[in-house]
PDB file of C-alpha atoms in Angstrom:
ATOM      1  CA  ALA A 351      19.039 -75.623  46.038  1.00 52.00           C
ATOM      2  CA  VAL A 352      18.484 -74.496  49.603  1.00 58.00           C
ATOM      3  CA  GLN A 353      15.323 -74.809  51.620  1.00 60.00           C
ATOM      4  CA  TYR A 354      14.739 -73.201  54.974  1.00 61.00           C
ATOM      5  CA  LEU A 355      12.529 -74.763  57.620  1.00 65.00           C
ATOM      6  CA  SER A 356       9.713 -72.795  59.224  1.00 65.00           C
ATOM      7  CA  GLY A 357      11.780 -71.840  62.231  1.00 67.00           C
ATOM      8  CA  ILE A 358      14.529 -72.687  64.679  1.00 70.00           C
ATOM      9  CA  LEU A 359      14.539 -76.361  65.566  1.00 71.00           C
ATOM     10  CA  PRO A 360      16.664 -77.662  68.442  1.00 76.00           C
ATOM     11  CA  VAL A 361      18.534 -80.803  67.403  1.00 78.00           C
ATOM     12  CA  GLU A 362      20.790 -82.982  69.501  1.00 84.00           C
ATOM     13  CA  GLU A 363      23.059 -85.815  68.480  1.00 90.00           C
ATOM     14  CA  GLY A 364      21.010 -88.935  67.876  1.00 88.00           C
ATOM     15  CA  ASP A 365      17.694 -87.126  67.239  1.00 83.00           C
ATOM     16  CA  VAL A 366      15.543 -88.566  64.474  1.00 81.00           C
ATOM     17  CA  ALA A 367      13.010 -86.368  62.683  1.00 77.00           C
ATOM     18  CA  PRO A 368      10.799 -87.955  59.990  1.00 77.00           C
ATOM     19  CA  LEU A 369      10.496 -85.732  56.924  1.00 76.00           C
ATOM     20  CA  THR A 370       7.627 -85.457  54.489  1.00 79.00           C
ATOM     21  CA  CYS A 371       8.747 -84.982  50.919  1.00 78.00           C
ATOM     22  CA  MET A 372       6.540 -83.430  48.229  1.00 75.00           C
ATOM     23  CA  HIS A 373       7.578 -82.812  44.660  1.00 75.00           C
ATOM     24  CA  ASN A 374       6.300 -81.681  41.316  1.00 73.00           C
ATOM     25  CA  THR A 375       8.062 -80.938  38.065  1.00 70.00           C
ATOM     26  CA  VAL A 376       9.535 -77.727  39.447  1.00 68.00           C
ATOM     27  CA  ARG A 377      10.673 -78.375  42.998  1.00 71.00           C
ATOM     28  CA  ILE A 378      11.029 -80.699  45.941  1.00 74.00           C
ATOM     29  CA  ARG A 379       9.838 -79.598  49.364  1.00 74.00           C
ATOM     30  CA  PHE A 380      10.705 -81.155  52.705  1.00 73.00           C
ATOM     31  CA  ASP A 381       8.630 -80.595  55.841  1.00 74.00           C
ATOM     32  CA  LEU A 382       8.641 -81.827  59.405  1.00 74.00           C
ATOM     33  CA  ASP A 383       5.114 -82.880  60.332  1.00 69.00           C
ATOM     34  CA  GLU A 384       5.560 -82.800  64.084  1.00 71.00           C
ATOM     35  CA  ALA A 385       8.306 -80.378  64.979  1.00 69.00           C
ATOM     36  CA  GLU A 386       8.618 -78.345  68.153  1.00 69.00           C
ATOM     37  CA  TYR A 387      10.136 -75.153  66.850  1.00 63.00           C
ATOM     38  CA  VAL A 388      11.766 -72.728  69.277  1.00 60.00           C
ATOM     39  CA  SER A 389      10.305 -69.932  67.170  1.00 59.00           C
ATOM     40  CA  LEU A 390       8.890 -69.553  63.702  1.00 55.00           C
ATOM     41  CA  ALA A 391      10.650 -67.659  60.947  1.00 57.00           C
ATOM     42  CA  ARG A 392       8.977 -65.744  58.186  1.00 60.00           C
ATOM     43  CA  PRO A 393      10.965 -65.511  54.956  1.00 62.00           C
ATOM     44  CA  ASP A 394      11.769 -61.875  54.264  1.00 68.00           C
ATOM     45  CA  ALA A 395      13.638 -60.992  51.094  1.00 65.00           C
ATOM     46  CA  SER A 396      14.028 -57.393  52.276  1.00 70.00           C
ATOM     47  CA  PHE A 397      16.022 -58.388  55.391  1.00 70.00           C
ATOM     48  CA  PRO A 398      19.279 -56.427  54.998  1.00 72.00           C
ATOM     49  CA  GLN A 399      22.124 -58.955  54.820  1.00 71.00           C
ATOM     50  CA  ILE A 400      24.577 -56.313  56.084  1.00 73.00           C
ATOM     51  CA  GLN A 401      23.100 -56.934  59.547  1.00 75.00           C
ATOM     52  CA  PHE A 402      25.057 -60.194  59.752  1.00 73.00           C
ATOM     53  CA  SER A 403      28.394 -58.511  59.050  1.00 76.00           C
ATOM     54  CA  TYR A 404      27.722 -55.993  61.846  1.00 80.00           C
ATOM     55  CA  LEU A 405      27.427 -58.831  64.336  1.00 80.00           C
ATOM     56  CA  GLY A 406      30.689 -60.371  63.164  1.00 81.00           C
ATOM     57  CA  ASP A 407      32.698 -57.161  63.545  1.00 86.00           C
ATOM     58  CA  VAL A 408      34.089 -57.868  67.005  1.00 90.00           C
ATOM     59  CA  GLY A 409      36.349 -54.799  67.185  1.00 91.00           C
ATOM     60  CA  ARG A 410      33.529 -52.444  66.255  1.00 90.00           C
ATOM     61  CA  ASN A 411      31.161 -54.033  68.752  1.00 93.00           C
ATOM     62  CA  GLU A 412      33.749 -53.944  71.562  1.00 96.00           C
ATOM     63  CA  ALA A 413      34.355 -50.238  70.864  1.00 95.00           C
ATOM     64  CA  TYR A 414      30.612 -49.516  71.008  1.00 95.00           C
ATOM     65  CA  CYS A 415      30.287 -51.507  74.226  1.00 97.00           C
ATOM     66  CA  ALA A 416      33.157 -49.643  75.902  1.00 98.00           C
ATOM     67  CA  ALA A 417      31.745 -46.264  74.846  1.00 97.00           C
ATOM     68  CA  ILE A 418      28.236 -47.115  76.054  1.00 98.00           C
ATOM     69  CA  GLU A 419      29.577 -48.419  79.374  1.00 98.00           C
ATOM     70  CA  ARG A 420      31.611 -45.207  79.880  1.00 98.00           C
ATOM     71  CA  VAL A 421      28.656 -42.913  79.207  1.00 98.00           C
ATOM     72  CA  VAL A 422      26.194 -44.893  81.332  1.00 98.00           C
ATOM     73  CA  ALA A 423      28.716 -45.077  84.217  1.00 98.00           C
ATOM     74  CA  ARG A 424      29.359 -41.311  84.004  1.00 97.00           C
ATOM     75  CA  MET A 425      25.622 -40.553  84.096  1.00 96.00           C
ATOM     76  CA  LYS A 426      25.107 -42.944  87.033  1.00 97.00           C
ATOM     77  CA  ARG A 427      28.002 -41.344  88.977  1.00 97.00           C
ATOM     78  CA  ARG A 428      26.205 -38.009  88.613  1.00 96.00           C
ATOM     79  CA  GLY A 429      23.137 -39.649  90.163  1.00 96.00           C
ATOM     80  CA  GLU A 430      21.121 -39.631  86.955  1.00 96.00           C
ATOM     81  CA  GLU A 431      18.740 -42.296  85.752  1.00 96.00           C
ATOM     82  CA  VAL A 432      19.616 -43.460  82.245  1.00 97.00           C
ATOM     83  CA  HIS A 433      16.815 -43.792  79.692  1.00 97.00           C
ATOM     84  CA  ALA A 434      18.275 -44.567  76.288  1.00 97.00           C
ATOM     85  CA  LEU A 435      16.955 -44.390  72.740  1.00 96.00           C
ATOM     86  CA  ASP A 436      18.594 -46.693  70.189  1.00 96.00           C
ATOM     87  CA  MET A 437      17.907 -45.022  66.851  1.00 93.00           C
ATOM     88  CA  GLY A 438      17.614 -47.909  64.399  1.00 90.00           C
ATOM     89  CA  CYS A 439      18.333 -51.030  66.416  1.00 91.00           C
ATOM     90  CA  GLY A 440      18.542 -53.381  63.426  1.00 88.00           C
ATOM     91  CA  GLY A 441      17.790 -57.056  63.805  1.00 86.00           C
ATOM     92  CA  SER A 442      19.996 -57.627  66.823  1.00 92.00           C
ATOM     93  CA  ALA A 443      19.248 -54.681  69.133  1.00 95.00           C
ATOM     94  CA  LEU A 444      22.871 -55.204  70.128  1.00 96.00           C
ATOM     95  CA  LEU A 445      23.566 -51.624  71.175  1.00 97.00           C
ATOM     96  CA  ALA A 446      20.294 -51.437  73.119  1.00 98.00           C
ATOM     97  CA  MET A 447      21.224 -54.596  75.001  1.00 98.00           C
ATOM     98  CA  MET A 448      24.709 -53.187  75.674  1.00 98.00           C
ATOM     99  CA  ALA A 449      23.081 -50.131  77.261  1.00 98.00           C
ATOM    100  CA  ALA A 450      20.774 -52.296  79.376  1.00 98.00           C
ATOM    101  CA  ARG A 451      23.675 -54.470  80.552  1.00 98.00           C
ATOM    102  CA  ALA A 452      25.725 -51.346  81.305  1.00 98.00           C
ATOM    103  CA  GLY A 453      23.029 -50.234  83.748  1.00 98.00           C
ATOM    104  CA  ALA A 454      20.549 -48.130  81.760  1.00 98.00           C
ATOM    105  CA  ASP A 455      17.218 -47.994  83.577  1.00 97.00           C
ATOM    106  CA  SER A 456      15.276 -48.367  80.328  1.00 97.00           C
ATOM    107  CA  VAL A 457      16.008 -48.535  76.622  1.00 97.00           C
ATOM    108  CA  VAL A 458      13.696 -47.921  73.687  1.00 96.00           C
ATOM    109  CA  ALA A 459      15.054 -49.600  70.563  1.00 96.00           C
ATOM    110  CA  ALA A 460      13.331 -48.160  67.491  1.00 95.00           C
ATOM    111  CA  GLU A 461      13.376 -49.916  64.129  1.00 93.00           C
ATOM    112  CA  LEU A 462      11.312 -49.161  61.032  1.00 90.00           C
ATOM    113  CA  HIS A 463      11.892 -52.444  59.163  1.00 89.00           C
ATOM    114  CA  ASP A 464       9.253 -55.025  60.201  1.00 88.00           C
ATOM    115  CA  GLY A 465      11.493 -58.070  59.846  1.00 86.00           C
ATOM    116  CA  LEU A 466      14.378 -56.481  61.727  1.00 88.00           C
ATOM    117  CA  CYS A 467      12.018 -55.353  64.475  1.00 90.00           C
ATOM    118  CA  ASP A 468      10.539 -58.839  64.916  1.00 88.00           C
ATOM    119  CA  THR A 469      14.014 -60.352  65.050  1.00 88.00           C
ATOM    120  CA  ALA A 470      15.216 -57.716  67.534  1.00 92.00           C
ATOM    121  CA  ARG A 471      12.278 -58.459  69.852  1.00 93.00           C
ATOM    122  CA  HIS A 472      13.126 -62.151  69.760  1.00 90.00           C
ATOM    123  CA  VAL A 473      16.841 -61.502  70.422  1.00 92.00           C
ATOM    124  CA  VAL A 474      16.082 -59.206  73.364  1.00 94.00           C
ATOM    125  CA  ALA A 475      13.719 -61.802  74.869  1.00 93.00           C
ATOM    126  CA  GLN A 476      16.230 -64.628  74.365  1.00 91.00           C
ATOM    127  CA  ASN A 477      18.797 -62.537  76.242  1.00 94.00           C
ATOM    128  CA  GLY A 478      16.415 -61.947  79.157  1.00 94.00           C
ATOM    129  CA  LEU A 479      16.349 -58.170  78.719  1.00 96.00           C
ATOM    130  CA  SER A 480      12.680 -57.572  77.861  1.00 94.00           C
ATOM    131  CA  SER A 481      12.117 -55.868  81.210  1.00 94.00           C
ATOM    132  CA  LYS A 482      14.622 -53.126  80.294  1.00 96.00           C
ATOM    133  CA  VAL A 483      14.574 -53.013  76.482  1.00 96.00           C
ATOM    134  CA  THR A 484      11.415 -52.191  74.536  1.00 95.00           C
ATOM    135  CA  VAL A 485      11.627 -52.697  70.780  1.00 95.00           C
ATOM    136  CA  VAL A 486       9.214 -50.488  68.835  1.00 95.00           C
ATOM    137  CA  ASN A 487       8.386 -50.793  65.148  1.00 94.00           C
ATOM    138  CA  ARG A 488       8.161 -47.113  64.253  1.00 92.00           C
ATOM    139  CA  ASP A 489       9.917 -44.396  62.299  1.00 91.00           C
ATOM    140  CA  ILE A 490      12.302 -42.555  64.633  1.00 90.00           C
ATOM    141  CA  GLY A 491      10.947 -39.221  63.451  1.00 89.00           C
ATOM    142  CA  LEU A 492       7.427 -40.213  64.535  1.00 92.00           C
ATOM    143  CA  LEU A 493       8.208 -41.422  68.062  1.00 93.00           C
ATOM    144  CA  GLU A 494       6.178 -39.707  70.762  1.00 93.00           C
ATOM    145  CA  ARG A 495       6.615 -39.100  74.475  1.00 93.00           C
ATOM    146  CA  GLY A 496       4.052 -40.967  76.514  1.00 92.00           C
ATOM    147  CA  LYS A 497       3.588 -43.559  73.766  1.00 92.00           C
ATOM    148  CA  GLU A 498       6.762 -45.282  72.613  1.00 92.00           C
ATOM    149  CA  VAL A 499       9.070 -43.259  74.892  1.00 94.00           C
ATOM    150  CA  ARG A 500       8.418 -42.461  78.540  1.00 93.00           C
ATOM    151  CA  THR A 501       6.753 -39.099  79.218  1.00 93.00           C
ATOM    152  CA  GLN A 502       9.965 -37.508  80.547  1.00 95.00           C
ATOM    153  CA  GLY A 503      11.826 -38.496  77.378  1.00 94.00           C
ATOM    154  CA  ALA A 504      15.172 -40.200  76.797  1.00 96.00           C
ATOM    155  CA  ASN A 505      18.495 -38.764  77.949  1.00 95.00           C
ATOM    156  CA  LEU A 506      20.917 -40.982  76.017  1.00 96.00           C
ATOM    157  CA  VAL A 507      20.993 -41.506  72.257  1.00 95.00           C
ATOM    158  CA  ILE A 508      22.627 -44.542  70.688  1.00 95.00           C
ATOM    159  CA  ALA A 509      22.956 -44.648  66.915  1.00 90.00           C
ATOM    160  CA  ASP A 510      24.914 -46.727  64.442  1.00 86.00           C
ATOM    161  CA  PHE A 511      24.249 -45.530  60.945  1.00 71.00           C
ATOM    162  CA  PHE A 512      26.989 -43.085  60.161  1.00 61.00           C
ATOM    163  CA  ASP A 513      28.837 -42.417  56.970  1.00 58.00           C
ATOM    164  CA  ALA A 514      31.678 -39.965  56.431  1.00 55.00           C
ATOM    165  CA  GLY A 515      29.263 -37.062  56.092  1.00 56.00           C
ATOM    166  CA  LEU A 516      26.683 -38.035  58.725  1.00 56.00           C
ATOM    167  CA  LEU A 517      24.055 -37.813  55.991  1.00 57.00           C
ATOM    168  CA  HIS A 518      23.385 -41.467  55.186  1.00 61.00           C
ATOM    169  CA  ASP A 519      19.875 -42.609  56.140  1.00 67.00           C
ATOM    170  CA  ASN A 520      18.972 -38.964  56.931  1.00 75.00           C
ATOM    171  CA  PHE A 521      20.676 -39.232  60.324  1.00 79.00           C
ATOM    172  CA  LEU A 522      20.859 -35.506  61.067  1.00 81.00           C
ATOM    173  CA  PHE A 523      17.197 -35.032  60.136  1.00 83.00           C
ATOM    174  CA  LEU A 524      16.140 -37.970  62.336  1.00 84.00           C
ATOM    175  CA  LEU A 525      18.279 -36.775  65.239  1.00 85.00           C
ATOM    176  CA  GLU A 526      16.668 -33.338  64.998  1.00 89.00           C
ATOM    177  CA  LYS A 527      13.174 -34.927  64.986  1.00 90.00           C
ATOM    178  CA  ALA A 528      14.104 -37.070  67.996  1.00 91.00           C
ATOM    179  CA  LYS A 529      15.430 -33.979  69.832  1.00 91.00           C
ATOM    180  CA  ARG A 530      12.121 -32.217  69.300  1.00 92.00           C
ATOM    181  CA  ASN A 531       9.873 -35.183  70.046  1.00 92.00           C
ATOM    182  CA  VAL A 532      11.408 -37.523  72.607  1.00 93.00           C
ATOM    183  CA  LEU A 533      14.800 -36.405  73.902  1.00 92.00           C
ATOM    184  CA  GLN A 534      15.475 -34.423  77.047  1.00 90.00           C
ATOM    185  CA  SER A 535      17.240 -31.116  76.450  1.00 87.00           C
ATOM    186  CA  ASP A 536      20.420 -32.353  78.175  1.00 83.00           C
ATOM    187  CA  PHE A 537      20.664 -35.724  76.419  1.00 82.00           C
ATOM    188  CA  ALA A 538      24.047 -37.425  75.979  1.00 68.00           C
TER     189      ALA A 538
END
């Protein structure tokens, strides 16, 4: 059996943490009475496990990073500000953070899944990018200028949910909604 603690707990060699053990005829539960958690975790059975494999795909992530850096650099050379929209940032907001590190002036990372959105906010904060990356818990098709996205709109779209036909997760429909609602007419 596996039991998860209530959150992330920093532990160093030699640390001692007294546990409280409770049991009944069905299970045993261990708790730390006085723990200083870095953050609290909420169990979420709907958290898509595929998110972890995305993070481990180094080649894929390096390719995304190089592409984002190229586009942001090209826009900056033309004297443009870069305001990006990450359509479906997942639990890592990795692509949004890549855009921020590449020099984007602002990034809106949209995610519909509550658990992924909460995790993405935490990851962005832990990476010190909260001043550039805003994670919003909203359907991409319902984003609005002046609310989740700046009034002038976004001029760079980042998305990572393609299949061979570009139809998985209704990508083309969502891109069309984003074009109408929050993207500038000359977006990249």
